[in-house]
PDB file of C-alpha atoms and ligand atoms in Angstrom:
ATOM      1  CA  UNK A   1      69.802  15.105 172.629  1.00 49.00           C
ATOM      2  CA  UNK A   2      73.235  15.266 170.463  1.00 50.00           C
ATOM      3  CA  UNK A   3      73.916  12.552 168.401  1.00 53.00           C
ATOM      4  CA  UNK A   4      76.752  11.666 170.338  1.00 51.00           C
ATOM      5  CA  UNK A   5      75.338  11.639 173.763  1.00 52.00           C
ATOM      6  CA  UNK A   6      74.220   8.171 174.898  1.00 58.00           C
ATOM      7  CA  UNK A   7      70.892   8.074 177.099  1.00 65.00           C
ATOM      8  CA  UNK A   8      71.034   7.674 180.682  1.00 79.00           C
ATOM      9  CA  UNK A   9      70.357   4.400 181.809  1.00 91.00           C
ATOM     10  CA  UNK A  10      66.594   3.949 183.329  1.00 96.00           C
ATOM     11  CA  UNK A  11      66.871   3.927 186.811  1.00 97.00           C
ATOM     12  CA  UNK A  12      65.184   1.452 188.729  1.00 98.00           C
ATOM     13  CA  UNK A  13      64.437   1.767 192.741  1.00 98.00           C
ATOM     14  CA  UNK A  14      62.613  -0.400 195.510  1.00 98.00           C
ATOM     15  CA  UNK A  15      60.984   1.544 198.165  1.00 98.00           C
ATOM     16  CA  UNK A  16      58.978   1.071 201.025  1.00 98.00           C
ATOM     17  CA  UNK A  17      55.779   3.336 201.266  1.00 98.00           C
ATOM     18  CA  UNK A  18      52.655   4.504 200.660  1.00 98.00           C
ATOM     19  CA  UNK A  19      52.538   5.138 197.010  1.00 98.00           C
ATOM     20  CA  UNK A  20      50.322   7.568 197.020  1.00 98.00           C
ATOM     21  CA  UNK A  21      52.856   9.796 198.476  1.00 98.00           C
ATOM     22  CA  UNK A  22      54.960   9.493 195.101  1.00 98.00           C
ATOM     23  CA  UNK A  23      55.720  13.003 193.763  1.00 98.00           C
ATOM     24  CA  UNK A  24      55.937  11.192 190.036  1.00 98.00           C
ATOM     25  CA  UNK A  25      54.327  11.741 186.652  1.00 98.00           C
ATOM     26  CA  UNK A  26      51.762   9.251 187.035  1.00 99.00           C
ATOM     27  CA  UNK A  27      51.782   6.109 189.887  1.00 99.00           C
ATOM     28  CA  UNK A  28      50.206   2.787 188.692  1.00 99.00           C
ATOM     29  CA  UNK A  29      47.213   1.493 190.615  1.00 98.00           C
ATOM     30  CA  UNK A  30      46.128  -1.815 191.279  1.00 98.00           C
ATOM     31  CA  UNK A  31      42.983  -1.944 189.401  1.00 98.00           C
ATOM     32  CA  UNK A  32      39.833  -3.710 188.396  1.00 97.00           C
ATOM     33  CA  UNK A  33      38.392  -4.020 185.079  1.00 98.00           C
ATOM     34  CA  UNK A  34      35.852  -1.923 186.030  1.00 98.00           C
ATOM     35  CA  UNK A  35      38.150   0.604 187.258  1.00 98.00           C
ATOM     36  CA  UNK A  36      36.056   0.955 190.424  1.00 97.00           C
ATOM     37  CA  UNK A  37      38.405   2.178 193.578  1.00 97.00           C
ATOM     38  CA  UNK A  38      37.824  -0.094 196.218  1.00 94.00           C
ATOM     39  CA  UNK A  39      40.399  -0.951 199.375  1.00 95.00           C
ATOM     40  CA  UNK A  40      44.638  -1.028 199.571  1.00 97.00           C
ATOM     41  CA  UNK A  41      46.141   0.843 196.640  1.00 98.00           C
ATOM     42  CA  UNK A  42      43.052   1.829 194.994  1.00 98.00           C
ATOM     43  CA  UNK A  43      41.346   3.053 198.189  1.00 98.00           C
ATOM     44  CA  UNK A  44      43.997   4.910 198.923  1.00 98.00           C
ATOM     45  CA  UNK A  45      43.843   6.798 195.139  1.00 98.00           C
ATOM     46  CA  UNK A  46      40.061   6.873 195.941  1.00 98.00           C
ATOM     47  CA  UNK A  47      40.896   8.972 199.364  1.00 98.00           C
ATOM     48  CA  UNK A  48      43.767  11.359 198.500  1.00 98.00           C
ATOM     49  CA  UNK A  49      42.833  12.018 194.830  1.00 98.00           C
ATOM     50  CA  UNK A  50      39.736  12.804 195.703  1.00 98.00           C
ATOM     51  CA  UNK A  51      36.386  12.752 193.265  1.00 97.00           C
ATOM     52  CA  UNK A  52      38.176  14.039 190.171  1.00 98.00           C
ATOM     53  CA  UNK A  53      40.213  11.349 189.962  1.00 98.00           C
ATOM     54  CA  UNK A  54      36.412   8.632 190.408  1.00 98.00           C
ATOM     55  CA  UNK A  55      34.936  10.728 187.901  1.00 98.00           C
ATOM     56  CA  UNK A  56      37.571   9.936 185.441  1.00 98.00           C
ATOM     57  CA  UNK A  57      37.747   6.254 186.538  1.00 98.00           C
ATOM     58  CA  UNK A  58      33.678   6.226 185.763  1.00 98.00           C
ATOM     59  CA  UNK A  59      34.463   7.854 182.180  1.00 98.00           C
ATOM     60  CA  UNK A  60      36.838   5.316 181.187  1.00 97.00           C
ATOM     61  CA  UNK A  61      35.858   2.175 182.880  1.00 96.00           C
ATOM     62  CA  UNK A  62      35.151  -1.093 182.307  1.00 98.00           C
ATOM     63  CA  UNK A  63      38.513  -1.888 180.580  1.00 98.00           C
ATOM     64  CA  UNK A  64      39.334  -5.254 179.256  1.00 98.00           C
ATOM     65  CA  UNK A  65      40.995  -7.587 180.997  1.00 98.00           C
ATOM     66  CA  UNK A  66      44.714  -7.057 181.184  1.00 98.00           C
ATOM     67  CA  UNK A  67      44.884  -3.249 179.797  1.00 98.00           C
ATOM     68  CA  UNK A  68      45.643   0.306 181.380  1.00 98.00           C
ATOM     69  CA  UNK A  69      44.159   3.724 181.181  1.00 98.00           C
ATOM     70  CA  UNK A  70      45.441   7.046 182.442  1.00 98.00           C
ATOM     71  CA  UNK A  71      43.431   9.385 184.830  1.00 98.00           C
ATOM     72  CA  UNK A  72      44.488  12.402 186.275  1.00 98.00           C
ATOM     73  CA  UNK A  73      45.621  12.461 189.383  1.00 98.00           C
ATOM     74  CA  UNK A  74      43.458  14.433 191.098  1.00 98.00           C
ATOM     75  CA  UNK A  75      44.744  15.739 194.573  1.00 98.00           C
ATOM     76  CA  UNK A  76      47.518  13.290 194.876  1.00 98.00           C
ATOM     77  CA  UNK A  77      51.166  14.512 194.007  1.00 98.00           C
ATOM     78  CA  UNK A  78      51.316  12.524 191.004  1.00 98.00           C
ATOM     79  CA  UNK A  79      49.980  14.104 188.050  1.00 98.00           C
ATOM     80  CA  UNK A  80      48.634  10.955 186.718  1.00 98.00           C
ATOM     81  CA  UNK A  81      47.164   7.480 187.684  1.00 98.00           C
ATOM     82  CA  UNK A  82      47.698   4.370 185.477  1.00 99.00           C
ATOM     83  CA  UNK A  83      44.867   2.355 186.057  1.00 98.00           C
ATOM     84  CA  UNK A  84      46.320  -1.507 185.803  1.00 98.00           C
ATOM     85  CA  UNK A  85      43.497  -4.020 185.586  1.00 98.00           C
ATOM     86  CA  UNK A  86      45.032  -7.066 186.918  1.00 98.00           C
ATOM     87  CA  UNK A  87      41.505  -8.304 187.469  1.00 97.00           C
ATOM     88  CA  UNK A  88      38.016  -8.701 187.195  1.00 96.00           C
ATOM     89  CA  UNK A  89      36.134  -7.499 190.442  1.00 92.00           C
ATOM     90  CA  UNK A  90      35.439 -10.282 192.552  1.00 89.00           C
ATOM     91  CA  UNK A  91      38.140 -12.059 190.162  1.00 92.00           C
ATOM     92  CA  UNK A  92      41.818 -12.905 190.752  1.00 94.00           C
ATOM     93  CA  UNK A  93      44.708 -11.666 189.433  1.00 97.00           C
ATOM     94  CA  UNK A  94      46.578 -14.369 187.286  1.00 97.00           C
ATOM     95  CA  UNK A  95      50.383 -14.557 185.944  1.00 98.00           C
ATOM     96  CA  UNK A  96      49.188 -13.449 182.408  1.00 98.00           C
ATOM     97  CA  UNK A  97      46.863 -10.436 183.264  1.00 98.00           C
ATOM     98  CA  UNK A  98      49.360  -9.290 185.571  1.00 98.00           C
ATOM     99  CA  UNK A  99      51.898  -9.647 182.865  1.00 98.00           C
ATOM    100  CA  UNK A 100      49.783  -7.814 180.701  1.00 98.00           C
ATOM    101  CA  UNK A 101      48.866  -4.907 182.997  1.00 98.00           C
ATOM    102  CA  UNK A 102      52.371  -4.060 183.982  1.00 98.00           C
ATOM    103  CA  UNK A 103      53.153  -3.863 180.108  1.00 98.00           C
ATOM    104  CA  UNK A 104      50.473  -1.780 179.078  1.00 98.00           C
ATOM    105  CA  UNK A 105      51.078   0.373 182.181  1.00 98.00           C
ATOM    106  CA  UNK A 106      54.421   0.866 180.223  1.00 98.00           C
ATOM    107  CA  UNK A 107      53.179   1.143 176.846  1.00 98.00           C
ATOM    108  CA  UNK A 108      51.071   4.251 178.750  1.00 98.00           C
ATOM    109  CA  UNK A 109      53.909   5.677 180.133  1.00 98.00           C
ATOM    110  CA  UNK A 110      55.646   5.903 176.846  1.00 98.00           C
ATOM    111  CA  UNK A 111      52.212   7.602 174.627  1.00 98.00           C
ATOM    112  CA  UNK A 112      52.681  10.244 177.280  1.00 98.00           C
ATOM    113  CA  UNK A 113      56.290  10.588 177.529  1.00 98.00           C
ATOM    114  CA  UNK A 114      56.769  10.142 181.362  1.00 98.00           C
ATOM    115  CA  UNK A 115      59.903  10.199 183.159  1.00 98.00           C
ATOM    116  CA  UNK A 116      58.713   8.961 186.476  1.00 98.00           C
ATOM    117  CA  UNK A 117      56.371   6.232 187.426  1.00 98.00           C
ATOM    118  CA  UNK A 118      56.203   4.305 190.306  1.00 99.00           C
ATOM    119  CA  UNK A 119      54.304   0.733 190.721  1.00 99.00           C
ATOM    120  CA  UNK A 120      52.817  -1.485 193.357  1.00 98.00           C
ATOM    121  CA  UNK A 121      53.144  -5.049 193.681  1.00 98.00           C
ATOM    122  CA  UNK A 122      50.164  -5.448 191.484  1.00 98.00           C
ATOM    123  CA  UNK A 123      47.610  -8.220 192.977  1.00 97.00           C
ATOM    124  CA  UNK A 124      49.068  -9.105 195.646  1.00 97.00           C
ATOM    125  CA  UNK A 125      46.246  -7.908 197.916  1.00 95.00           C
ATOM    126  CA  UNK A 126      43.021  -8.085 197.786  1.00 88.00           C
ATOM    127  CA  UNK A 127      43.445 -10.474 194.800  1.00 88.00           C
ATOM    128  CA  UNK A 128      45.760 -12.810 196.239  1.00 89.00           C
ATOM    129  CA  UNK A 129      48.823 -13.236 193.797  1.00 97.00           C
ATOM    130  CA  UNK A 130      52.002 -14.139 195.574  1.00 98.00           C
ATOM    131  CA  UNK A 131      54.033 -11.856 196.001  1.00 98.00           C
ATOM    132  CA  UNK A 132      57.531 -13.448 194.760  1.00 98.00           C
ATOM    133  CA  UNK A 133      55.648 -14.490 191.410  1.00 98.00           C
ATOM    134  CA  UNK A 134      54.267 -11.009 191.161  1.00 98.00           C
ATOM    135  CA  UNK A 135      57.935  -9.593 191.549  1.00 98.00           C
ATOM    136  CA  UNK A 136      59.109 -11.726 188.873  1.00 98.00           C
ATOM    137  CA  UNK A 137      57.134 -11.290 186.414  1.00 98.00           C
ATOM    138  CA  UNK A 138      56.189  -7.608 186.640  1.00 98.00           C
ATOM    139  CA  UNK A 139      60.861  -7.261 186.617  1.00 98.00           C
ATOM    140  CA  UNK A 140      60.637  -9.008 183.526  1.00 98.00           C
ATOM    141  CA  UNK A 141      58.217  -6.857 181.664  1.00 98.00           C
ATOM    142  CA  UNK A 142      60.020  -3.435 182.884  1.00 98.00           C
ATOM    143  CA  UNK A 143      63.616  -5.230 181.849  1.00 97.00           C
ATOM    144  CA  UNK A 144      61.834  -6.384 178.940  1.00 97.00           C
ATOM    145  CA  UNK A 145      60.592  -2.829 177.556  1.00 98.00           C
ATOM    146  CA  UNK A 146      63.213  -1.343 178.875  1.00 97.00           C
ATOM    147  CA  UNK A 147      65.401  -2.481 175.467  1.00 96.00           C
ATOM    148  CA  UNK A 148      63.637  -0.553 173.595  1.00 95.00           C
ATOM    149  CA  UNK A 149      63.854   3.589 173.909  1.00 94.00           C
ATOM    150  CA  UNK A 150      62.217   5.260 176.298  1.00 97.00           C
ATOM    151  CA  UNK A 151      60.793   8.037 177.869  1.00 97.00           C
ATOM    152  CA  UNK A 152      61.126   6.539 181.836  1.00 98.00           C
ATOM    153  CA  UNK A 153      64.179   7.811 183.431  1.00 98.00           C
ATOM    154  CA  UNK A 154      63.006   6.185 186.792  1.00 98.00           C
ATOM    155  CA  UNK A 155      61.047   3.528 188.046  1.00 98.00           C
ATOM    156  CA  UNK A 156      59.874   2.996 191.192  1.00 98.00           C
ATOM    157  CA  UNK A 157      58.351  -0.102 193.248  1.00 99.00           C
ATOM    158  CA  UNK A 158      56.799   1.118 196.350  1.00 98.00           C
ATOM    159  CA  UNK A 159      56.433  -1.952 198.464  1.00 98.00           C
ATOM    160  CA  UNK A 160      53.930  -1.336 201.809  1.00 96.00           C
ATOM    161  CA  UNK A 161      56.144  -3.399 203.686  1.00 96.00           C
ATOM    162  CA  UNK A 162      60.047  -4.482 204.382  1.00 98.00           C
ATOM    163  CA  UNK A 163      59.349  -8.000 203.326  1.00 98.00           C
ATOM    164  CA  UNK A 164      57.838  -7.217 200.033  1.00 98.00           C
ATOM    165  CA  UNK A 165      60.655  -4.713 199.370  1.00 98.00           C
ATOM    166  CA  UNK A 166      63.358  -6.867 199.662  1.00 98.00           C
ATOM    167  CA  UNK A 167      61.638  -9.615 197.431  1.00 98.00           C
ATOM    168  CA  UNK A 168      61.308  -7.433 195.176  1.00 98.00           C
ATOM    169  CA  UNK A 169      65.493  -6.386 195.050  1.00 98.00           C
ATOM    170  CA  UNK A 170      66.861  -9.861 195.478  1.00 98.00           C
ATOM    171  CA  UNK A 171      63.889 -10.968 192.626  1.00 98.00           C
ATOM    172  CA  UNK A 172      66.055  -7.992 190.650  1.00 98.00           C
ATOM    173  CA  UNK A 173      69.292  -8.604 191.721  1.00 97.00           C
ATOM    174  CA  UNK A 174      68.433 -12.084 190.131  1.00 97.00           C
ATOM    175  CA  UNK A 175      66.942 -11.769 187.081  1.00 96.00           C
ATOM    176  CA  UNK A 176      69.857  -9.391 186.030  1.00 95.00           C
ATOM    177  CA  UNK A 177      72.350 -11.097 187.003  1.00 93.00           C
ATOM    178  CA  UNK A 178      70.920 -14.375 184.991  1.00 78.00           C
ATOM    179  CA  UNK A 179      71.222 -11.596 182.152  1.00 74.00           C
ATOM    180  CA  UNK A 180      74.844 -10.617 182.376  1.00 79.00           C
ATOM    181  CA  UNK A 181      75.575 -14.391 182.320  1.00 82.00           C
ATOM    182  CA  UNK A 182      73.684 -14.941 179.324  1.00 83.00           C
ATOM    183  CA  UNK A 183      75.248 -11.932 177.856  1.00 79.00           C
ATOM    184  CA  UNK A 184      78.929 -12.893 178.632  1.00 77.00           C
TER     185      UNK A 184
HETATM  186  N1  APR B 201      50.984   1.929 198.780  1.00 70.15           N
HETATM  187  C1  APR B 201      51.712   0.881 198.310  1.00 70.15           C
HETATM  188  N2  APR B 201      51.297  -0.398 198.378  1.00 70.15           N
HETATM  189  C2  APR B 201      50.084  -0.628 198.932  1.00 70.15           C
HETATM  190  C3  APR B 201      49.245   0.418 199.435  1.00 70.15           C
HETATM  191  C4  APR B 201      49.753   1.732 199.341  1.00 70.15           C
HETATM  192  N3  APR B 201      49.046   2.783 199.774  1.00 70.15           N
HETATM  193  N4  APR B 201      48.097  -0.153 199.911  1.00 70.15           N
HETATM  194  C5  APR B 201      48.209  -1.473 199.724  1.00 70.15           C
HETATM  195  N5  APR B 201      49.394  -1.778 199.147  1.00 70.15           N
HETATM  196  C6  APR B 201      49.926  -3.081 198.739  1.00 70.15           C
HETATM  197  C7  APR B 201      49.266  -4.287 199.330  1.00 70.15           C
HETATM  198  O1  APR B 201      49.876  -4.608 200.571  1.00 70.15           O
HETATM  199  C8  APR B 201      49.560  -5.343 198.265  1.00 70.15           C
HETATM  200  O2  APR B 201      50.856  -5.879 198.460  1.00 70.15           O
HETATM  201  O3  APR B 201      49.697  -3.172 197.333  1.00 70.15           O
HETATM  202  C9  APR B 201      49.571  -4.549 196.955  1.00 70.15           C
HETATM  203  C10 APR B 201      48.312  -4.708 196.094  1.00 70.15           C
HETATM  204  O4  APR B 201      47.205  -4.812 196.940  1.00 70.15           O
HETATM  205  P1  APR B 201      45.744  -4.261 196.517  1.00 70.15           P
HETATM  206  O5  APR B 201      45.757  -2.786 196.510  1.00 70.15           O
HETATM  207  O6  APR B 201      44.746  -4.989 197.365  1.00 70.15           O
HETATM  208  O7  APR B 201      45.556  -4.684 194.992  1.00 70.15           O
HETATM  209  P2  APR B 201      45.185  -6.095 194.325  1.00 70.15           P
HETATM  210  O8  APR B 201      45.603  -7.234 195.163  1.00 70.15           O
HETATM  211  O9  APR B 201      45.728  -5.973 192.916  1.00 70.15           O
HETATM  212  O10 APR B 201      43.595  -6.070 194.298  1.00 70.15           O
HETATM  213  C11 APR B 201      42.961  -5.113 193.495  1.00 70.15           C
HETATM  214  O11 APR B 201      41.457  -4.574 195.211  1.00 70.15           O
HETATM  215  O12 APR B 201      41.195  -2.544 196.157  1.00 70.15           O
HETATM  216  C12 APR B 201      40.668  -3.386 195.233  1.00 70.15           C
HETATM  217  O13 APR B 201      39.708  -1.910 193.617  1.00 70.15           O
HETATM  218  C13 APR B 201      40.783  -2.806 193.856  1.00 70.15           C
HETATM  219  O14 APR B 201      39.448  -4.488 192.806  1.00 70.15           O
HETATM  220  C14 APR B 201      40.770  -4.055 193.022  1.00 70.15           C
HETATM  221  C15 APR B 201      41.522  -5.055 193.891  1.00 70.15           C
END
């Protein structure tokens, strides 16, 4: 990149979908510490990326608490999956671990240079974190990291349902708004 050219802006989008239909370098999944692939997001990883993708999950797991680690992506269309660990199994997600999976999913992203990733509104399932919380404070980690340079040139929340997708935007349209204020 010339020295004069300034970097595009990271983009940031709210979907509704099935994530695992993300053609993107590597989609985030909603993980356990153990990194085993059990219903919603991960289930879905489990089914469409196949065994490649458990084999790697059985390499690298357990994980502490809060971390990520990076898989292949098996069959899916992403090339990669960023295991998030959110929780223990048979745990709940809480507002720290969540905080701290969504910024090590970044921190990831970066070591590998992606361009693309695309999240889920991490434990707000199975583990039971609601889902206006969850939208908060996984915005302010990606906001957060995205002040320093990176690699992303798009991220993407891929909400299963209307509901969750619009939290998600108004929870954005928020927090950066509350920005430019301070900023003026
Ligand atoms: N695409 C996008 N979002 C999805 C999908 C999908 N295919 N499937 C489920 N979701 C949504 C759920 O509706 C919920 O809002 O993702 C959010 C996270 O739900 P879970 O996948 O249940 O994840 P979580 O609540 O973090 O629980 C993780 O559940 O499946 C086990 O192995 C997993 O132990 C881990 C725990």
């Amino acid at each position: 990149m010339g020295h004069n050219q300034t970097r595009m802006a990271t983009k940031i989008h709210f979907l509704q979908g099935d994530i695992t239909d993300m053609a993107v370098d590597a989609i985030v999944n909603a993980a356990n510490t153990d990194l085993l692939l059990g219903s919603g997001v991960a289930g879905a990883i489990r089914r469409k990326g196949g065994a490649a993708v458990e084999r790697d999950c059985e390499r690298r797991g357990p994980i502490p608490l809060g971390e990520a680690a990076v898989t292949t992506g098996g069959n899916l269309k992403a090339m990669y999956v960023i295991h998030a660990a959110s929780m223990r199994l048979g745990g709940r997600t809480t507002a720290e671990s969540l905080r701290l999976a969504t910024r090590n999913s970044l921190w990831r992203a970066e070591e590998k240079a992606f361009k693309t990733i695309a999240f889920p509104a991490i434990g707000t399932g199975v583990a039971g974190f609601p889902m206006e919380e969850c939208a908060r404070i996984m915005l302010e980690e990606v906001l957060e990291h995205l002040k320093s340079r990176t690699s992303l040139e798009h991220i993407y929340f891929v909400l299963y349902d209307e509901a969750a997708r619009r939290t998600f935007e108004e929870t954005y349209r928020r927090l950066t708004s509350a920005e430019r204020q301070n900023a003026s």
